[in-house]
XYZ file of C-alpha atoms in Angstrom:
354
model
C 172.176 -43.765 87.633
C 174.611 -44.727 84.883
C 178.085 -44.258 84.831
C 181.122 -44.901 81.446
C 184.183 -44.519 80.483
C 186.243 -45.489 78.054
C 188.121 -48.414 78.071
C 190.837 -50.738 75.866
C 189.743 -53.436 74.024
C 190.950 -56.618 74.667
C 193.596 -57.568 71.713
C 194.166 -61.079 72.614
C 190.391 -61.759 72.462
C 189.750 -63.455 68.866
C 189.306 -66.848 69.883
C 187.129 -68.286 72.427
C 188.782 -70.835 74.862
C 188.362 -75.098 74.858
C 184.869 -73.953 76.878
C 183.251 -71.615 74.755
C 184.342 -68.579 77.001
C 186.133 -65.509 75.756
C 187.318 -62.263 77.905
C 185.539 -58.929 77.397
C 185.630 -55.510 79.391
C 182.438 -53.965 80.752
C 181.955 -50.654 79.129
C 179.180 -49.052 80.912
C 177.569 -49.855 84.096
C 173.981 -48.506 84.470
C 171.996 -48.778 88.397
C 168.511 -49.507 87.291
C 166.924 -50.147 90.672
C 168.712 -50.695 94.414
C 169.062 -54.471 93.745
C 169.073 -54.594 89.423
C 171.824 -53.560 87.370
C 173.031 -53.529 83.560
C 176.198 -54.139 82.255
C 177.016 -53.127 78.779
C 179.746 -55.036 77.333
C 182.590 -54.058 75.054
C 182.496 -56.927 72.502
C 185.899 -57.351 70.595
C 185.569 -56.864 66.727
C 187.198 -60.166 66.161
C 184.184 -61.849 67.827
C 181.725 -59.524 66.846
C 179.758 -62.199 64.627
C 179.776 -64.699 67.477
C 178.252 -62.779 69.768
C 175.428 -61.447 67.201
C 172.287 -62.732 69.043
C 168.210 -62.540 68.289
C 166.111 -60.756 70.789
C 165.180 -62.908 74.019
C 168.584 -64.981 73.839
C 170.890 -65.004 76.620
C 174.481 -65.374 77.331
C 176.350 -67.249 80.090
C 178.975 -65.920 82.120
C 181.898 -67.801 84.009
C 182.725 -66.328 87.422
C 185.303 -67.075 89.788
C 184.690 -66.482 93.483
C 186.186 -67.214 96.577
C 188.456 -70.022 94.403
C 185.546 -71.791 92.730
C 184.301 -71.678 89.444
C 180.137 -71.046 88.689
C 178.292 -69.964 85.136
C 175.228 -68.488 85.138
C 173.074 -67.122 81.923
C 171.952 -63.744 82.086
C 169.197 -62.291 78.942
C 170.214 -59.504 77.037
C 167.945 -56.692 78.013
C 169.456 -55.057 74.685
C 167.515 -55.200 71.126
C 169.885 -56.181 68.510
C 167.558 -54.371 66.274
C 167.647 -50.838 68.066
C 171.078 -50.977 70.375
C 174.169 -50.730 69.618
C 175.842 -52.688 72.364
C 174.963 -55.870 73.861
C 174.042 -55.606 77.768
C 172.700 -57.592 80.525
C 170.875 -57.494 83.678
C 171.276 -58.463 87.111
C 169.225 -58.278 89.899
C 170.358 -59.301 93.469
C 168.842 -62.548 95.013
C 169.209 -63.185 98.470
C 170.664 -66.724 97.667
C 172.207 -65.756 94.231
C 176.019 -65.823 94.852
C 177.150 -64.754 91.073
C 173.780 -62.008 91.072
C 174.771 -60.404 94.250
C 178.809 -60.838 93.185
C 177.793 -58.691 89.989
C 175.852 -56.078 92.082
C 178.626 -55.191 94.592
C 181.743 -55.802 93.031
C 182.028 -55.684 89.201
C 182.557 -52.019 87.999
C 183.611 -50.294 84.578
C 186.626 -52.038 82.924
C 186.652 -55.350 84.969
C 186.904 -58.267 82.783
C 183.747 -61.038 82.103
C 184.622 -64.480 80.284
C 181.146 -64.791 78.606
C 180.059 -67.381 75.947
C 178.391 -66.603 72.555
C 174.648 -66.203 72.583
C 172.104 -69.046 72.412
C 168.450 -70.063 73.635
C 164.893 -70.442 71.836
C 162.975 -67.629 73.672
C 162.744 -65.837 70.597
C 160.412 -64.180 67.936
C 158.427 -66.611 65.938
C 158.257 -66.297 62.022
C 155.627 -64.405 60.651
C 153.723 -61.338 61.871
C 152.003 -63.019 65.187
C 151.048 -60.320 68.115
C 153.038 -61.016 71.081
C 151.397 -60.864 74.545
C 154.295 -60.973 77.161
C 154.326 -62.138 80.958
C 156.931 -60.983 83.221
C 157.928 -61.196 86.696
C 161.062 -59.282 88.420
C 163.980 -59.874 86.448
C 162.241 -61.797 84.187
C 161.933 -58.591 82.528
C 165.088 -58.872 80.721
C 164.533 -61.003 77.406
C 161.067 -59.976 77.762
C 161.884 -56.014 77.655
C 164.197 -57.451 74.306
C 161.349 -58.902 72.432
C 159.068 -56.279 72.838
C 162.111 -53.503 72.024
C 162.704 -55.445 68.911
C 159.167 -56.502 67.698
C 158.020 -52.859 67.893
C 161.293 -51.690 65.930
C 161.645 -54.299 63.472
C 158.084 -55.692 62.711
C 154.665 -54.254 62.353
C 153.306 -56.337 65.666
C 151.429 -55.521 68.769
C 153.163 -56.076 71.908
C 151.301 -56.380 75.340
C 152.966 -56.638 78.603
C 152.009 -58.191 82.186
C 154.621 -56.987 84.273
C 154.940 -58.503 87.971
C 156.984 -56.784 90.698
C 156.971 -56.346 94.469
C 156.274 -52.412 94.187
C 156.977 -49.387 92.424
C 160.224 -49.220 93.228
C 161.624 -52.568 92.211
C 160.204 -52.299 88.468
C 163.101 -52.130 85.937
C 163.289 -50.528 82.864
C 160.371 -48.008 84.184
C 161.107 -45.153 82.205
C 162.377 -46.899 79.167
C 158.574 -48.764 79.519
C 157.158 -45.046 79.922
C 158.703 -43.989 76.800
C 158.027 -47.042 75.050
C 154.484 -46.322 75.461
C 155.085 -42.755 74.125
C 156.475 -43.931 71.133
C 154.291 -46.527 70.116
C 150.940 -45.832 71.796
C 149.082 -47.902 68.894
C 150.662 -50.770 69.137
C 151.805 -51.582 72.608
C 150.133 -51.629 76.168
C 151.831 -52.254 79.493
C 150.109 -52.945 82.540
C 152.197 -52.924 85.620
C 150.929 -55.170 88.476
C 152.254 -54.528 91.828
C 152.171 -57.003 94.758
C 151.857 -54.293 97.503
C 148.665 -52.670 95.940
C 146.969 -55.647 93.794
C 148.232 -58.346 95.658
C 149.809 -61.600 94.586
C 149.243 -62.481 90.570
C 145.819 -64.738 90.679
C 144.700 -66.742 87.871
C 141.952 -63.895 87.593
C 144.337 -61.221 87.158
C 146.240 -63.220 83.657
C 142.790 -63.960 82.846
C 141.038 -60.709 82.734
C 144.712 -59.606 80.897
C 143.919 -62.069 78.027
C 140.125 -62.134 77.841
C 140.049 -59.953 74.913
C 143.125 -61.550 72.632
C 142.681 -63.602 69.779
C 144.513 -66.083 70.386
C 144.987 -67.431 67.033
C 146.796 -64.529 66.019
C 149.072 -64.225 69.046
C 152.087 -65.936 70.300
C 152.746 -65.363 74.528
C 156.011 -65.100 75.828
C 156.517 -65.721 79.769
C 159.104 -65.227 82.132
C 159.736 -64.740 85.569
C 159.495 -66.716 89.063
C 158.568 -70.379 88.922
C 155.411 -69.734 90.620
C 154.354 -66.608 88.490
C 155.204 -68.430 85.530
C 153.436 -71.897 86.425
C 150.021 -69.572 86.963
C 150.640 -68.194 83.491
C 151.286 -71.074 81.957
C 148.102 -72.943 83.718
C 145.825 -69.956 82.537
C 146.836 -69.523 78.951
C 147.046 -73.548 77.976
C 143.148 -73.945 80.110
C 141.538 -71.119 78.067
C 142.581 -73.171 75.188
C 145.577 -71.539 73.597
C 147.886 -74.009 71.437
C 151.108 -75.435 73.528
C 153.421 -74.311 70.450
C 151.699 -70.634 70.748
C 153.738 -70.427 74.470
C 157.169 -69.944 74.903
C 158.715 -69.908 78.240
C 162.060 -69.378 79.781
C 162.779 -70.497 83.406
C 165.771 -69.028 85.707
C 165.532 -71.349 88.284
C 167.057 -75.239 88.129
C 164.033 -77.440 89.005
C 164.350 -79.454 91.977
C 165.652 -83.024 91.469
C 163.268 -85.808 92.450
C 164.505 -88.692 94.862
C 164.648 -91.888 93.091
C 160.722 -92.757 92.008
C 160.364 -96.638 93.408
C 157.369 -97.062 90.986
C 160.334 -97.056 88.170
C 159.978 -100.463 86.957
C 163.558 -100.818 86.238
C 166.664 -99.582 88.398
C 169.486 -97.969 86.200
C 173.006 -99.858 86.634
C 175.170 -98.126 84.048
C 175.101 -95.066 81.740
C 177.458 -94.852 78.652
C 178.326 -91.904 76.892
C 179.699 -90.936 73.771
C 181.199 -87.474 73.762
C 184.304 -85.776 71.803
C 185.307 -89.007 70.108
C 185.194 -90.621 73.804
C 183.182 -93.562 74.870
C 182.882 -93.863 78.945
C 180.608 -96.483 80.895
C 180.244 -95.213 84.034
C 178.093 -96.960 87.288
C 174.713 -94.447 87.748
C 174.283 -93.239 91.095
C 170.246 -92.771 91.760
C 168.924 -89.811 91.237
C 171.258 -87.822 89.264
C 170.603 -86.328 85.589
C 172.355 -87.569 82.895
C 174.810 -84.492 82.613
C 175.791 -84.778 86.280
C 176.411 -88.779 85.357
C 178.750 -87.334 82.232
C 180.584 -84.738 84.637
C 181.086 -87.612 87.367
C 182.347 -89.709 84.358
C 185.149 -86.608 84.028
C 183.663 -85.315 80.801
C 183.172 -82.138 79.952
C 180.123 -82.495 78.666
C 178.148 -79.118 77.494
C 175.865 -77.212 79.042
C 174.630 -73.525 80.169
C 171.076 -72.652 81.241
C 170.838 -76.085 83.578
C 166.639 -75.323 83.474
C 165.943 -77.253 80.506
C 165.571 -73.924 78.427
C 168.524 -73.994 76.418
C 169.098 -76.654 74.592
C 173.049 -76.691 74.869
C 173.527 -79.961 76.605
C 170.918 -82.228 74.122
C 171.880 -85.355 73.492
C 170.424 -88.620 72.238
C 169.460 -91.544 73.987
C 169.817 -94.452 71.512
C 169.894 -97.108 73.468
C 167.573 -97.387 76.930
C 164.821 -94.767 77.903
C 165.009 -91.167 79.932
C 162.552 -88.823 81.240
C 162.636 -85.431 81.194
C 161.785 -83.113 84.750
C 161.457 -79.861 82.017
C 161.948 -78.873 78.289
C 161.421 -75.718 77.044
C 163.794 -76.651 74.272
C 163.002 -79.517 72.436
C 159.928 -80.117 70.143
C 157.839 -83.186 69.539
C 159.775 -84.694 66.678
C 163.094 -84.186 68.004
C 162.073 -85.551 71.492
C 160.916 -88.559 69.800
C 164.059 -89.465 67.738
C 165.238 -89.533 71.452
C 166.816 -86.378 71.837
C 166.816 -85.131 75.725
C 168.437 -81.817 77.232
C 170.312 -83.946 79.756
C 170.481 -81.508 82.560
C 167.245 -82.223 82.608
C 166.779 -86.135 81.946
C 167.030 -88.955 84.046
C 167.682 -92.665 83.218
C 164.689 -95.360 83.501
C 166.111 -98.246 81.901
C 169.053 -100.698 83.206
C 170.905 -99.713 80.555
C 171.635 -96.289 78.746
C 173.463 -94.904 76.122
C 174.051 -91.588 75.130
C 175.383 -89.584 72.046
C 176.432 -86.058 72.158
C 176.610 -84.255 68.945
């Protein structure tokens, strides 16, 4: 079901606030399943460049509900490449306060404060197949890629896609016709829990058994445990680490404090919009949540290690990282560290924001 209308643009909007955020109106609102739906957002020509993004990126949104402030990043579903307008999709979670917010409450002409496009999940140089993995809404950038590789490139696109049923898969039809369109160069293969039963290692297996894998670059997304039996399969059957890109939705857990740590962090100092703060470290928290109990307002979006907004670099003491799908090998060991991510292991640490 899709509903529009035509709404105002937003005059005032040619500057983005001392957070990133700017205000835009929601110019269509499409109902792709019972608990998924896209927003198509009316993007302001004086911010037009700012919000140009590459296919897979996301954006984050700042919500206010019930008095308090949250930001969560939602993929474009869009191809810059093929649509016109930039959208998004939601689906409900049953614990996903902004998700479900979105699904029953915001409507055609209500107001988003959204931040410019960023993340990695993107299409590699050169003319690399793409084999995708997707589970539920993990759909979204993954739907992007293939939209744009198809349109803009000469690649083959494959797609896994995971969902609970028939009716829960989003972006059916626009799959179906997909398909149509480019029957020579792309394949989907829809695997539903109620009839196949839970993704096995066999099933991402038997998908890949026939790739060559030197040619092809795999792009995963979805659930943390769909996407850890992806991610197991393709790096044992001996595909290269740089050859897999994933994007995670969900924060990973953090640890209590390891006692085999052979040294107990005191203090944390941090360098940060021409500020230097030394603040005590409380066990157990990453280094941004050390910079935001410092009161700094230290950058950040994705909060899964996927972004790369809130890097920093350690250069003085030693941190770990619980995930990184953002930094490579060389930048990693010049110290860099996406600090939602990171926690101290020295006595002492120091940290520079750009």
């Amino acid at each position: 079901m899709e509903t529009s209308t035509t709404t105002p643009r937003i005059e005032s909007a040619d500057v983005l606030d001392a957070d990133g955020f700017t205000p835009v109106r929601i110019k269509r609102v499409i109902r792709e399943t019972s608990d998924a739906v896209s927003l198509v957002l009316d993007i302001p020509e004086p911010i037009r460049d700012q919000f140009r993004y590459a296919a897979g990126q996301f954006i984050t949104i700042r919500a206010r509900i019930d008095g308090a402030e949250h930001r969560r990043c939602y993929s474009m579903s869009s191809s810059p490449t093929v649509d016109p307008d930039l959208r998004i999709t939601v689906k409900r979670d049953r614990d996903g306060l902004v998700s479900n917010w979105v699904n029953d409450t915001v409507s055609i002409g209500d107001e988003l404060h959204v931040a410019p496009p960023e993340g990695r999940f993107v299409l590699t140089a050169g003319e690399h197949n793409i084999v995708t993995f997707a589970g539920g809404s993990g759909i979204t950038p993954v739907f992007s890629l293939v939209q744009s590789a198809l349109a803009a490139t000469t690649r083959k696109a494959r797609l896994f896609y995971a969902n609970r049923n028939l009716d829960s898969v989003i972006f059916r039809e626009s799959l179906a016709t997909l398909v149509d369109t480019h029957s020579e160069r792309v394949e989907v293969h829809h695997h539903l829990d109620d009839l196949d039963g839970v993704v096995s290692p066999q099933h991402i297996a038997d998908f890949i058994a026939n790739d060559s894998h030197a040619e092809t670059d795999y792009y995963v997304c979805g659930p943390a445990p769909f996407m850890d039996t992806v991610e197991r399969v393709l790096l044992d059957s001996g595909i290269p680490r740089q050859q897999v890109h994933l994007e995670r939705f969900s924060v990973a857990a953090i640890p209590p404090p390891d006692p085999t740590e052979p040294v107990a962090t005191e203090e944390v100092t941090i360098e940060l919009d021409r500020r230097t703060i030394t603040a005590p470290y409380r066990a157990g928290n990453t280094l941004l949540q050390t910079a935001r109990l410092a009161g700094l307002k230290a950058p950040y979006s994705c909060e899964t290690g996927s972004c790369g907004t809130c890097m920093a670099q350690v250069v003085e003491g030693n941190a770990r990282m619980l995930n990184n799908d953002a930094l490579d090998d060389d930048e990693i060991a010049e110290g860099w560290v996406v600090t939602c991510q990171a926690l101290p292991t020295s006595r002492r640490v120091r940290v520079v924001y750009e």
